[in-house]
Structures are given as structure tokens and as C-alpha cells.
Amino acid sequence: MTTTICGRCKSSGAVTDHQGRQDGAVVWTILRCPTCNFSWRDSEPARAIDPAVRSADFAVDAGDLQRYPKILQQ
Amino acid sequence: MNDLPNRARSISSLRDFLELLEDSGQAITWSDPVMPEPGVRNIAVAASRDANGAPAIVFDNITGYPGKRLAVGVHGSWDNIALLLGRPKGTTIRELFFEIAGRWGDQEAQISFVPEAQAPVHECRIEQDINLYDVLPVYRINEYDGGFYIGKASVASRDPLDPDNFGKQNVGIYRLQIQGPDSFTLMTIPSHDMGRQIMAAEREGVLLKIAVMLGNHPGLAVFAATPIGYEESEYSYASAMMGAPIRLTKSGNGIDILADSEIVIEAELQLGERELEGPFGEFPGSYSGVRKAPIFKVTAVSHRRDPIFENIYIGRGWTEHDTLIGLHTSAPIYAQLRQSFPEVTAVNALYQHGLTGIISVKNRMAGFAKTVALRALSTPHGVMYLKNLIMVDADVDPFDLNQVMWALSTRTRADDIIVLPNMPAVPIDPSAVVPGKGHRLIIDATSYLPPDPVGEAHLVTPPTGDEIDALSKRIREMQLGALS
Ligand SMILES: [Zn+2]
């Protein structure tokens, strides 16, 4: 089942960008988190996309997006 | 095959090169069903374990992407690079280095223009309802990448402040993260041409259009990946270095592109906008951070019929990234050093894009190798990348690490090193003090000269040369023959 909770920042509201089909049937869905821009395919291994088991080292804090530096500042 | 040099010069597209690779046993088709994750990554990593002989792999049965083709590892081994340069499989890295170093100034660029209507890249055109996911069989390259990356894109652009100048067109390799069906972020730094152009466009408030070429003439990625003079066209340079013609055409948004590429994505910079990008598993073997990067909106896509999406595995080495750019990282440093110091005999900067380099030099006087090392740090690539330098004598082959270790073991005193603190560093070097700033290390492993009181040791000189080469080949053949 496809969840719309982001595995990286745990925000809800992911949007569907694409669905892969094989012989007419949907075999996976690509989702994107509008909060942290994480994109994933719902067929990926849980350790990459499931917030319950994904490594905290790669989490993004949705409440503190200001901390990420902006490149190419004038 | 005696016609290898001619065959290499006749390559005009990725398809031509894949055919040459296949004929030489250096490309395979993976037709078993494979999941995008983790299947594609697993196969690409397994192939890249063999840096000498890995084949390119063309996938044509990725689950959810029926009918689509993906190629990885096109430049993923020294044998594939050898064939691109018109040399046989088994050519040594040292020979390949001198093949490239010997090509400078040898040839004229041969550039021709093909009308858009006749250019294969424009066979199919998408201008509405653009969805990159519909065109490209993408997959997560490393498991904690922030999204789906296009890792082997050659991005062409015109200088936004001098758009009619052919020479100021820029072609460079940048990583792109898909950000929804018709958008992508592009990662660059201010010192790269694209970074400069983005900053100029935003400062002046002018449009910046780009064309992203995928599945290209295999010479372009090799020769357009390393900075050359800003006013030199990468197309001309690649053509001269390949000794072969390059066919250009116009993209729909007016940029000179390769006429025979598989796919071209046309896009416009969204002035002043930044979106979260990363992490991405990068060439030092570690992930970049998350940053806010410039975003581009796709305006059209052109592609050949049944296009091949070419991508790269990059991460902890060895990977295709190392074989793709290693020689052409080393050769410019060699050429630039020899302008000041003809005593330099070879440069091996294969390791992590030159984070470690080994330079062989004929010592002119005591301590001379250290002077050469300091000059290397001021070459265009050295400024940011050459972090650890090992200096060896001309009797040591810097491409033979056993010989380099011998020099370190027998010719280095612990105080024969220089540490230069707080120097510029590539932002993604994980050992940096802070991103973009770190220390440099020079190890002088050359022999002693007067006035040093020790002097050179009395060396054993084992027999070398053609006779010994032939004997070791014969021993190998006898060994193989014993098995059959
Ligand atoms: Zn998120």
C-alpha cells in the first residue's frame, strides 16, 4: 500500500509524480514530499523509504529548513 | 583488429560506441527482469569491481519501464577507455596516459552543423505535458540519495551576457536531481562555468537557457569533464582530442548540441529560486549534504527513437567516475607542469579526482621535487583538488603502486613532508576542516642529492626491457597452458 508520509522528514501530503506499469497494471508509484523534496518509489527497500526503519543520519528536520545552506549567493 | 584507431575515429554517437564495445566483448545486455532499486545499483556496483575489464551494461527489462533502455558503465573500465582511444584491450594505464598527453595540439577541431530536421536527436519531440519520468528509466543511484539523479548529463549553455559567442558556450558535467515531472535542480559551485553563468544571469536579471544532453558521443564526457580555458569550446576541444569530426545541431531553445545524442532536455533557470537538493553519494565515497540549489523548468524534450538513457554509478571507488575522468584529470596537470618544469615525467591523479596525486620528476637539485609539488598546487585542477601529493623519481612509475610504495619505503624521511594548513578544498571532501577549507600534504619520496650528506643508495638494477617483458608474457602463457 502506498503511504504519503515522507520517509525522510515525516511530513504528510506527498504527491504522485509517476506510476510504472507492466502489462497494464501499476507496479510502482513515484512520490515526492513537497516539504523536503525527497522523492521515492514505493517499491524500494524499507530501509530507504520507511520512516520507522530509515537511518536517522539522513533525516531532514521539517521544522528547521532554514539550516540548509543556499548555494550561489551573490 | 588492426583498424582500431580508424574505428575509434569513426564513432559519432553512443550507439556507435556500444557497437564497438559489443564487438570487443565489452558490452552486455541485461534482459532478465530487474527492479529499479536495488537491482540496477547492485549490478552496476558488481560490474565496477573490475576496473580493468568491466563491460558496459545495457538494461532492457527494468520492471515498470517496458521498452525503455538504460546503459551504465560505458566508460567503466580501462579496456573501454582504451577502445575509445583506438587502442586494444589490455593497454596499460600508463600507455593510455601518454596516448592522451600526446594528443595535445596535434589535431584541428572538425565541427560540422546538421540542420535540425535531419538531426537524429530531434526524431521525437515533446513540448507539452512533459514528464521526465515518462522518458527516463531513473533509479536511486545510492540508497540515501535525496531523489532520482541524472548523474552523467552534459549540460550546454551560452554565456547569458554574451549569447552569440560560440567559444563562450559552456559544456560541463553536472549532477541533476529530478524535482517533479518537469523540473530539476543542478548542483554547481561558483568557480565552475555553470555556477558563474547562473550568478551572472541572476545578477543581471536575464534568461539562462540550457540544453541537457544524455547518451552522448563518448569522447565528450571524457574531454569536457575537466576545466579548460573558459574561452575554449569544449566541442572543439573534444573533436581535436578525439581526432574525429563532431556533428552539432541546434536545440529547440537555440543552443549548439550534439546532433547524435540520445536525449536532450531543454530548460530555463528559475531566477533566484532555490530548492532543497541532496544528499548525493559523491566521488569521495561519501554523501554530500542537503543544500538549496538552483532550479530549472523543462520547456521541451527531444530524443531519438527508442532512446538509451545513459547513467553512471558513482560512490565509493572504484567506480565509472574514476575511469571516466582519471586520465583526463592527470594529463592537463602533466602538460601544465611541463611548461615550467620539463623534468616532470608523468602524473597519476587517478585517485578520487586527484585528491591524491603521484608525480614523477627528475630531480634537478636537492629538494627540487618539493618545488614542483608547490607548482602543481597552483595548476587549475590543483588549486582545489590536489590534496595529497607523493613525489617520486623518474625511475619510479607513478602508475605502478608497488613501485610508489618502494619509493616511500626507501626514499622518505619523516621530515621530508610539507603540510600546508588551511588551504582551499573541494566542499565535498569529507576530511576538510570545514567544507571548502582543509590541509594539503606533500610527501617527497625522491632520492637524495648533494648537498644532502646521504646521497643516493647503491641500487640493485634488476634486468628490464623488452626481453624481460617477453619472458613474463611467456611465463603467463605457460601458466595458462598448464590449465588447459
Ligand atoms: Zn519530506
Coordinates of C-alpha atoms and ligand atoms in Angstrom, one line a residue:
Chain A
M1 CA 0.0 0.0 0.0
T2 CA 1.2 3.4 -0.9
T3 CA 1.8 5.8 2.0
T4 CA 2.0 9.5 1.6
I5 CA 4.1 10.1 4.7
C6 CA 7.7 11.1 3.8
G7 CA 10.3 8.7 4.9
R8 CA 12.8 11.5 5.4
C9 CA 11.0 14.3 7.2
K10 CA 7.8 12.5 8.2
S11 CA 5.6 15.2 6.7
S12 CA 2.4 14.1 5.1
G13 CA 0.9 15.2 1.8
A14 CA 3.3 13.6 -0.7
V15 CA 2.2 14.0 -4.4
T16 CA 2.3 11.3 -7.0
D17 CA 4.6 12.1 -9.9
H18 CA 4.5 8.9 -11.9
Q19 CA 3.3 5.3 -12.0
G20 CA 5.2 2.5 -13.6
R21 CA 3.1 -0.1 -15.5
Q22 CA 3.8 -3.6 -16.6
D23 CA 1.2 -5.3 -18.9
G24 CA -1.3 -2.6 -18.0
A25 CA -1.0 -3.0 -14.2
V26 CA 0.6 -0.4 -11.9
V27 CA 3.8 -2.0 -10.4
W28 CA 5.1 1.1 -8.5
T29 CA 4.4 4.7 -7.8
I30 CA 6.9 7.6 -7.5
L31 CA 6.1 10.1 -4.8
R32 CA 7.5 13.4 -3.8
C33 CA 7.4 15.3 -0.5
P34 CA 6.6 19.0 -1.1
T35 CA 8.2 19.8 2.3
C36 CA 11.7 18.4 1.9
N37 CA 11.7 17.4 -1.8
F38 CA 12.5 13.8 -1.0
S39 CA 11.4 11.6 -4.0
W40 CA 10.9 7.9 -3.7
R41 CA 9.4 4.8 -5.3
D42 CA 7.0 2.8 -3.1
S43 CA 8.7 -0.4 -4.3
E44 CA 12.1 0.5 -2.7
P45 CA 13.5 -1.4 0.2
A46 CA 12.1 -0.3 3.6
R47 CA 15.4 1.0 4.9
A48 CA 15.4 3.7 2.3
I49 CA 11.8 4.9 2.5
D50 CA 10.1 3.7 5.7
P51 CA 10.3 6.3 8.4
A52 CA 10.2 3.6 11.1
V53 CA 13.4 1.9 10.0
R54 CA 15.2 4.5 7.9
S55 CA 18.6 5.8 9.2
A56 CA 18.2 9.0 11.3
D57 CA 21.5 10.2 9.9
F58 CA 19.7 11.1 6.7
A59 CA 16.6 12.7 8.3
V60 CA 15.6 16.2 7.4
D61 CA 14.1 18.4 10.1
A62 CA 10.9 19.8 8.5
G63 CA 10.7 22.4 11.3
D64 CA 14.2 23.8 10.5
L65 CA 14.6 24.1 6.8
Q66 CA 16.5 27.4 7.3
R67 CA 19.6 25.4 8.4
Y68 CA 20.3 24.2 4.9
P69 CA 22.7 26.5 3.0
K70 CA 21.8 28.2 -0.2
I71 CA 24.4 27.8 -2.9
L72 CA 25.5 30.5 -5.4
Q73 CA 24.7 33.6 -3.2
Q74 CA 25.6 36.9 -4.8
Chain B
M1 CA 41.5 -5.8 -35.1
N2 CA 44.2 -3.6 -36.8
D3 CA 41.7 -0.9 -37.6
L4 CA 41.0 0.1 -34.0
P5 CA 42.3 3.7 -34.4
N6 CA 40.1 4.2 -37.5
R7 CA 37.2 2.6 -35.9
A8 CA 37.5 4.9 -32.8
R9 CA 37.7 7.9 -35.0
S10 CA 34.5 6.9 -36.8
I11 CA 32.5 6.9 -33.6
S12 CA 29.9 9.6 -33.7
S13 CA 27.4 8.5 -31.1
L14 CA 26.8 6.4 -28.0
R15 CA 25.2 3.8 -30.3
D16 CA 28.4 3.5 -32.4
F17 CA 30.5 3.1 -29.4
L18 CA 28.2 0.5 -27.8
E19 CA 28.5 -1.5 -31.1
L20 CA 32.3 -1.3 -30.9
L21 CA 32.3 -2.4 -27.3
E22 CA 30.0 -5.3 -28.0
D23 CA 32.2 -6.5 -30.9
S24 CA 35.1 -6.4 -28.5
G25 CA 33.3 -8.3 -25.7
Q26 CA 33.0 -5.1 -23.7
A27 CA 29.2 -4.5 -23.6
I28 CA 26.5 -6.9 -22.5
T29 CA 22.7 -6.7 -22.5
W30 CA 20.9 -7.4 -19.2
S31 CA 17.5 -8.8 -20.3
D32 CA 16.5 -10.6 -17.1
P33 CA 13.8 -8.6 -15.2
V34 CA 15.4 -6.2 -12.7
M35 CA 13.8 -3.8 -10.2
P36 CA 15.0 -0.2 -10.4
E37 CA 16.0 -0.4 -6.7
P38 CA 18.1 -2.0 -5.6
G39 CA 18.7 -4.2 -8.7
V40 CA 20.3 -1.7 -11.1
R41 CA 22.6 -0.4 -8.4
N42 CA 23.7 -3.9 -7.4
I43 CA 24.5 -4.9 -10.9
A44 CA 26.4 -1.6 -11.6
V45 CA 28.5 -2.0 -8.5
A46 CA 29.3 -5.6 -9.1
A47 CA 30.5 -4.7 -12.6
S48 CA 32.6 -1.8 -11.5
R49 CA 34.7 -4.1 -9.2
D50 CA 36.7 -4.9 -12.3
A51 CA 38.3 -1.6 -13.1
N52 CA 40.4 -3.1 -15.9
G53 CA 37.8 -5.1 -17.8
A54 CA 34.2 -4.3 -16.8
P55 CA 31.8 -4.2 -19.7
A56 CA 29.1 -1.6 -20.3
I57 CA 25.7 -2.9 -19.3
V58 CA 22.6 -2.2 -21.3
F59 CA 19.3 -2.9 -19.4
D60 CA 16.2 -3.5 -21.5
N61 CA 13.9 -5.1 -19.0
I62 CA 13.5 -2.9 -15.9
T63 CA 10.3 -3.5 -14.1
G64 CA 7.8 -0.7 -14.7
Y65 CA 9.8 0.7 -17.7
P66 CA 8.8 -1.6 -20.5
G67 CA 10.5 -0.9 -23.8
K68 CA 13.0 1.5 -22.2
R69 CA 16.8 1.1 -22.2
L70 CA 19.4 2.2 -19.7
A71 CA 23.2 2.0 -20.2
V72 CA 25.7 2.1 -17.3
G73 CA 29.4 1.6 -17.2
V74 CA 30.1 2.9 -20.8
H75 CA 33.3 4.4 -19.5
G76 CA 33.5 2.0 -16.6
S77 CA 36.9 0.2 -17.3
W78 CA 40.3 0.9 -18.7
D79 CA 39.6 -1.5 -21.5
N80 CA 36.5 0.5 -22.6
I81 CA 38.6 3.7 -22.4
A82 CA 41.4 2.0 -24.5
L83 CA 38.9 1.1 -27.2
L84 CA 37.6 4.7 -27.2
L85 CA 41.2 5.9 -27.8
G86 CA 41.7 3.4 -30.6
R87 CA 43.9 1.1 -28.5
P88 CA 43.5 -2.6 -27.8
K89 CA 42.1 -4.1 -24.6
G90 CA 44.8 -4.7 -22.1
T91 CA 46.6 -1.5 -22.9
T92 CA 48.2 -0.3 -19.6
I93 CA 47.0 2.8 -17.8
R94 CA 50.5 4.3 -18.3
E95 CA 50.2 3.8 -22.1
L96 CA 46.7 5.3 -22.1
F97 CA 48.0 8.3 -20.1
F98 CA 50.7 9.0 -22.7
E99 CA 48.2 8.4 -25.5
I100 CA 46.1 11.3 -24.2
A101 CA 49.0 13.5 -23.2
G102 CA 50.5 13.1 -26.7
R103 CA 47.3 14.4 -28.4
W104 CA 47.7 18.0 -27.3
G105 CA 47.8 20.5 -30.1
D106 CA 48.0 17.5 -32.5
Q107 CA 44.8 17.9 -34.4
E108 CA 42.4 20.5 -35.6
A109 CA 38.8 20.6 -34.5
Q110 CA 36.4 19.2 -37.1
I111 CA 33.0 20.7 -36.4
S112 CA 30.0 20.4 -38.8
F113 CA 26.4 21.6 -38.4
V114 CA 23.4 19.4 -39.2
P115 CA 20.0 21.0 -39.9
E116 CA 17.6 20.4 -37.0
A117 CA 15.2 18.5 -39.3
Q118 CA 18.0 16.0 -40.1
A119 CA 19.4 15.6 -36.6
P120 CA 18.7 12.2 -35.1
V121 CA 18.4 13.8 -31.6
H122 CA 15.2 15.5 -32.8
E123 CA 13.5 12.4 -34.2
C124 CA 10.9 12.6 -31.4
R125 CA 9.8 15.9 -29.7
I126 CA 7.8 16.5 -26.5
E127 CA 6.7 20.1 -25.9
Q128 CA 3.5 19.5 -23.8
D129 CA 2.7 17.5 -20.7
I130 CA 6.4 16.9 -20.1
N131 CA 7.1 14.2 -17.6
L132 CA 10.8 13.3 -17.3
Y133 CA 9.8 10.1 -15.5
D134 CA 8.0 9.1 -18.7
V135 CA 11.2 9.4 -20.8
L136 CA 14.0 8.3 -18.4
P137 CA 14.2 5.0 -16.6
V138 CA 15.6 6.5 -13.5
Y139 CA 16.5 4.8 -10.3
R140 CA 18.1 5.8 -6.9
I141 CA 21.9 5.6 -7.5
N142 CA 22.9 5.3 -3.8
E143 CA 20.3 4.3 -1.2
Y144 CA 20.3 7.6 0.7
D145 CA 20.3 10.0 -2.3
G146 CA 17.6 12.6 -1.9
G147 CA 15.9 11.6 -5.1
F148 CA 16.4 10.3 -8.6
Y149 CA 19.5 11.7 -10.2
I150 CA 20.8 12.2 -13.7
G151 CA 24.4 11.5 -13.0
K152 CA 26.0 11.8 -16.4
A153 CA 24.5 14.8 -18.0
S154 CA 26.5 17.1 -20.3
V155 CA 24.9 20.5 -19.9
A156 CA 25.3 23.0 -22.7
S157 CA 24.6 26.7 -22.3
R158 CA 25.5 30.0 -23.8
D159 CA 27.0 32.8 -21.7
P160 CA 23.9 34.8 -20.7
L161 CA 25.8 38.1 -21.1
D162 CA 27.4 37.2 -24.5
P163 CA 25.0 34.7 -26.0
D164 CA 26.3 35.0 -29.6
N165 CA 29.9 33.9 -28.8
F166 CA 30.5 30.2 -29.8
G167 CA 33.6 30.0 -27.8
K168 CA 31.9 31.1 -24.6
Q169 CA 29.4 28.3 -24.8
N170 CA 29.9 26.0 -21.9
V171 CA 29.6 22.3 -21.8
G172 CA 30.1 20.6 -18.4
I173 CA 29.0 17.6 -16.4
Y174 CA 26.8 18.5 -13.5
R175 CA 24.5 16.4 -11.3
L176 CA 20.8 16.9 -11.7
Q177 CA 18.1 15.9 -9.3
I178 CA 14.6 15.5 -10.7
Q179 CA 12.2 17.7 -8.8
G180 CA 8.8 16.7 -10.1
P181 CA 7.8 15.8 -13.7
D182 CA 9.2 18.9 -15.4
S183 CA 11.8 20.4 -13.0
F184 CA 15.3 19.6 -11.8
T185 CA 17.9 21.1 -9.6
L186 CA 21.5 21.5 -10.8
M187 CA 24.5 21.4 -8.4
T188 CA 27.5 23.5 -9.1
I189 CA 29.9 25.8 -7.3
P190 CA 30.8 29.5 -8.1
S191 CA 34.1 28.6 -9.7
H192 CA 32.6 26.2 -12.3
D193 CA 31.4 27.7 -15.6
M194 CA 27.7 27.0 -14.9
G195 CA 28.0 28.5 -11.4
R196 CA 29.4 31.6 -13.0
Q197 CA 26.7 31.8 -15.6
I198 CA 23.8 31.3 -13.1
M199 CA 25.2 34.0 -10.9
A200 CA 25.6 36.4 -13.8
A201 CA 22.1 35.7 -15.1
E202 CA 20.6 36.3 -11.6
R203 CA 22.7 39.5 -11.1
E204 CA 21.6 41.0 -14.4
G205 CA 18.1 39.5 -14.4
V206 CA 18.5 37.8 -17.8
L207 CA 17.2 34.5 -19.1
L208 CA 19.5 31.5 -18.8
K209 CA 18.6 28.6 -21.1
I210 CA 20.4 25.3 -21.1
A211 CA 20.3 22.0 -23.0
V212 CA 21.0 18.8 -21.1
M213 CA 22.4 16.1 -23.4
L214 CA 22.1 12.5 -22.3
G215 CA 23.7 9.5 -24.1
N216 CA 26.4 11.4 -25.9
H217 CA 29.4 10.9 -28.1
P218 CA 31.6 9.1 -25.6
G219 CA 34.5 11.5 -26.2
L220 CA 32.6 14.4 -24.9
A221 CA 32.3 13.1 -21.3
V222 CA 36.0 12.3 -21.3
F223 CA 37.2 15.6 -22.6
A224 CA 34.6 18.0 -21.4
A225 CA 34.7 17.0 -17.7
T226 CA 37.8 18.8 -16.7
P227 CA 38.1 22.6 -16.8
I228 CA 39.9 24.1 -19.7
G229 CA 40.3 27.7 -20.6
Y230 CA 36.9 29.5 -20.3
E231 CA 37.0 30.8 -23.9
E232 CA 37.7 27.4 -25.5
S233 CA 34.8 25.5 -26.8
E234 CA 34.5 22.0 -25.3
Y235 CA 33.2 20.7 -28.6
S236 CA 36.2 21.9 -30.5
Y237 CA 38.5 20.5 -27.8
A238 CA 36.8 17.1 -27.7
S239 CA 36.9 16.9 -31.5
A240 CA 40.6 17.7 -31.6
M241 CA 41.4 15.3 -28.8
M242 CA 39.5 12.5 -30.5
G243 CA 41.0 13.4 -33.9
A244 CA 37.5 13.0 -35.2
P245 CA 34.6 15.1 -36.5
I246 CA 31.8 16.2 -34.2
R247 CA 28.3 16.9 -35.6
L248 CA 26.3 19.7 -33.9
T249 CA 22.8 20.9 -34.4
K250 CA 20.6 23.4 -32.6
S251 CA 18.4 22.6 -29.7
G252 CA 14.8 24.0 -29.8
N253 CA 16.0 26.8 -27.5
G254 CA 18.9 27.8 -29.7
I255 CA 21.9 26.1 -28.1
D256 CA 24.5 24.1 -30.0
I257 CA 24.1 20.5 -29.1
L258 CA 25.4 17.2 -30.4
A259 CA 23.3 16.1 -33.3
D260 CA 23.6 12.4 -32.5
S261 CA 22.8 12.4 -28.7
E262 CA 20.1 10.1 -27.4
I263 CA 18.1 12.7 -25.4
V264 CA 18.2 16.4 -25.0
I265 CA 16.3 18.2 -22.2
E266 CA 15.7 21.9 -22.8
A267 CA 15.2 24.1 -19.7
E268 CA 15.3 27.6 -18.2
L269 CA 16.7 28.8 -14.9
Q270 CA 14.1 30.0 -12.5
L271 CA 15.8 33.2 -11.5
G272 CA 16.6 33.5 -7.8
E273 CA 14.8 30.3 -6.8
R274 CA 16.4 27.6 -4.8
E275 CA 15.1 24.1 -3.8
L276 CA 16.4 21.5 -1.4
E277 CA 18.8 19.2 -3.2
G278 CA 20.7 16.2 -2.0
P279 CA 22.2 14.3 -0.4
F280 CA 24.0 12.5 -3.3
G281 CA 26.7 9.8 -3.0
E282 CA 29.7 11.6 -4.5
F283 CA 33.1 10.6 -5.8
P284 CA 35.0 10.8 -2.4
G285 CA 32.7 7.8 -1.4
S286 CA 30.6 9.8 0.9
Y287 CA 27.3 11.7 0.7
S288 CA 27.1 15.4 0.0
G289 CA 24.9 17.4 2.4
V290 CA 21.4 18.8 1.7
R291 CA 21.6 22.3 0.2
K292 CA 19.3 24.7 -1.6
A293 CA 20.2 24.6 -5.3
P294 CA 19.1 26.5 -8.4
I295 CA 16.1 25.0 -10.1
F296 CA 15.3 24.7 -13.8
K297 CA 12.0 24.3 -15.6
V298 CA 11.9 21.9 -18.6
T299 CA 10.5 23.5 -21.7
A300 CA 10.9 20.6 -24.2
V301 CA 12.5 17.2 -24.7
S302 CA 13.9 15.8 -27.9
H303 CA 15.0 12.2 -28.3
R304 CA 16.0 9.6 -30.8
R305 CA 13.6 6.8 -31.5
D306 CA 14.0 4.1 -28.7
P307 CA 16.4 6.3 -26.8
I308 CA 19.1 4.9 -24.5
F309 CA 19.3 6.7 -21.1
E310 CA 23.0 6.7 -20.1
N311 CA 23.8 7.0 -16.4
I312 CA 26.7 6.3 -14.1
Y313 CA 27.3 4.6 -10.8
I314 CA 29.3 6.9 -8.6
G315 CA 30.1 6.4 -4.9
R316 CA 32.9 4.7 -3.0
G317 CA 35.5 3.8 -5.6
W318 CA 36.4 2.3 -7.9
T319 CA 33.5 3.4 -9.9
E320 CA 32.9 4.5 -13.5
H321 CA 33.6 8.1 -12.3
D322 CA 37.3 7.1 -11.7
T323 CA 37.9 5.6 -15.1
L324 CA 35.8 8.3 -16.9
I325 CA 37.8 11.2 -15.6
G326 CA 41.0 9.9 -14.2
L327 CA 43.3 10.2 -17.3
H328 CA 42.0 13.5 -18.4
T329 CA 42.5 14.8 -14.8
S330 CA 46.1 13.6 -14.9
A331 CA 47.1 14.7 -18.4
P332 CA 46.4 18.5 -18.1
I333 CA 48.4 18.7 -14.8
Y334 CA 51.3 17.0 -16.6
A335 CA 51.1 19.4 -19.6
Q336 CA 50.8 22.4 -17.3
L337 CA 53.7 21.3 -15.1
R338 CA 56.0 20.6 -18.1
Q339 CA 55.6 24.2 -19.3
S340 CA 57.6 25.2 -16.2
F341 CA 59.4 22.0 -15.4
P342 CA 60.3 19.7 -18.3
E343 CA 61.8 17.4 -15.7
V344 CA 58.3 16.1 -14.9
T345 CA 57.9 12.6 -16.5
A346 CA 54.4 11.5 -15.6
V347 CA 51.4 12.4 -13.4
N348 CA 49.0 9.9 -11.8
A349 CA 46.0 11.8 -10.4
L350 CA 43.5 8.9 -10.8
Y351 CA 42.5 8.8 -7.1
Q352 CA 39.2 10.5 -6.2
H353 CA 39.5 13.1 -9.0
G354 CA 43.1 13.9 -7.9
L355 CA 42.6 14.2 -4.1
T356 CA 45.7 12.1 -4.1
G357 CA 48.3 12.5 -6.9
I358 CA 51.6 10.9 -7.7
I359 CA 54.2 12.9 -9.8
S360 CA 57.4 11.5 -11.1
V361 CA 60.2 14.0 -11.7
K362 CA 63.9 14.1 -12.5
N363 CA 65.4 16.0 -9.5
R364 CA 67.4 19.0 -10.8
M365 CA 68.8 19.7 -7.3
A366 CA 68.2 18.7 -3.7
G367 CA 64.6 19.4 -2.7
F368 CA 63.6 20.2 -6.3
A369 CA 60.6 17.8 -6.2
K370 CA 59.0 19.9 -3.4
T371 CA 59.2 23.0 -5.7
V372 CA 57.5 21.0 -8.4
A373 CA 54.8 19.9 -5.9
L374 CA 54.1 23.5 -5.0
R375 CA 53.7 24.4 -8.7
A376 CA 51.2 21.5 -9.1
L377 CA 49.1 23.1 -6.4
S378 CA 48.7 26.2 -8.5
T379 CA 47.6 24.4 -11.7
P380 CA 43.8 24.9 -12.4
H381 CA 42.9 21.5 -11.1
G382 CA 45.5 21.6 -8.3
V383 CA 44.0 24.7 -6.7
M384 CA 41.0 22.8 -5.4
Y385 CA 41.7 19.1 -5.7
L386 CA 45.3 18.1 -5.3
K387 CA 45.3 17.4 -1.6
N388 CA 47.9 14.7 -1.1
L389 CA 50.9 14.7 -3.4
I390 CA 53.5 12.0 -3.5
M391 CA 56.7 13.0 -5.4
V392 CA 58.8 10.1 -6.8
D393 CA 61.9 9.9 -9.0
A394 CA 61.7 9.4 -12.8
D395 CA 62.9 5.8 -12.3
V396 CA 59.6 5.1 -10.5
D397 CA 56.4 4.5 -12.5
P398 CA 53.7 6.6 -10.7
F399 CA 51.0 4.2 -12.2
D400 CA 52.6 1.2 -10.5
L401 CA 51.7 1.5 -6.8
N402 CA 54.2 -1.3 -5.9
Q403 CA 57.0 1.0 -7.2
V404 CA 55.5 4.0 -5.4
M405 CA 55.4 2.1 -2.1
W406 CA 59.1 1.1 -2.7
A407 CA 60.0 4.8 -3.1
L408 CA 58.0 5.7 0.1
S409 CA 59.7 2.8 2.0
T410 CA 63.3 3.6 0.9
R411 CA 63.4 7.3 0.0
T412 CA 61.3 9.1 2.5
R413 CA 62.4 10.6 5.8
A414 CA 59.6 11.5 8.2
D415 CA 60.6 15.2 7.9
D416 CA 60.5 15.1 4.1
I417 CA 56.9 16.2 4.2
I418 CA 55.2 19.5 4.0
V419 CA 51.8 20.3 5.5
L420 CA 50.1 23.4 4.2
P421 CA 47.3 24.2 6.6
N422 CA 44.0 25.9 5.8
M423 CA 44.1 25.7 2.1
P424 CA 41.2 25.7 -0.4
A425 CA 39.4 22.3 -0.5
V426 CA 36.6 20.8 -2.6
P427 CA 33.4 21.2 -0.5
I428 CA 32.6 17.5 -0.6
D429 CA 36.0 16.4 0.7
P430 CA 34.9 14.7 4.0
S431 CA 38.3 15.3 5.6
A432 CA 38.1 19.1 5.3
V433 CA 38.3 21.2 8.4
V434 CA 35.1 22.9 7.3
P435 CA 33.6 22.3 3.8
G436 CA 35.8 24.2 1.4
K437 CA 38.8 24.5 3.6
G438 CA 41.5 21.9 4.5
H439 CA 45.1 21.0 4.7
R440 CA 47.5 19.9 2.0
L441 CA 50.2 17.2 2.3
I442 CA 53.3 16.8 0.2
I443 CA 55.4 13.7 0.6
D444 CA 58.8 13.9 -1.0
A445 CA 59.7 10.3 -1.9
T446 CA 62.6 11.2 -4.2
S447 CA 66.2 10.2 -3.7
Y448 CA 68.8 12.4 -2.1
L449 CA 71.1 14.7 -3.9
P450 CA 74.1 16.9 -2.8
P451 CA 74.4 18.8 -0.5
D452 CA 72.4 16.2 1.3
P453 CA 75.1 14.1 3.0
V454 CA 73.4 10.8 2.4
G455 CA 73.2 10.7 -1.4
E456 CA 71.6 8.0 -3.5
A457 CA 71.9 4.4 -2.2
H458 CA 73.7 1.9 -4.3
L459 CA 70.8 0.5 -6.2
V460 CA 70.2 -3.0 -7.4
T461 CA 69.3 -2.9 -11.0
P462 CA 67.2 -5.9 -12.0
P463 CA 67.0 -6.6 -15.7
T464 CA 64.3 -4.7 -17.5
G465 CA 63.2 -4.1 -21.1
D466 CA 61.6 -5.9 -24.0
E467 CA 63.4 -9.2 -23.2
I468 CA 62.0 -9.3 -19.7
D469 CA 58.6 -8.2 -20.9
A470 CA 58.5 -11.1 -23.4
L471 CA 59.7 -13.6 -20.7
S472 CA 57.0 -12.6 -18.3
K473 CA 54.4 -12.9 -21.0
R474 CA 55.7 -16.4 -21.9
I475 CA 55.6 -17.4 -18.2
R476 CA 52.0 -16.3 -18.1
E477 CA 51.2 -18.2 -21.2
M478 CA 52.9 -21.4 -19.9
Q479 CA 50.9 -21.0 -16.7
L480 CA 47.6 -20.7 -18.6
G481 CA 48.6 -23.5 -20.8
A482 CA 49.2 -25.8 -17.8
L483 CA 45.5 -25.4 -17.0
S484 CA 44.1 -26.5 -20.4
Ligands
ZN1 ZN 9.9 15.2 3.4

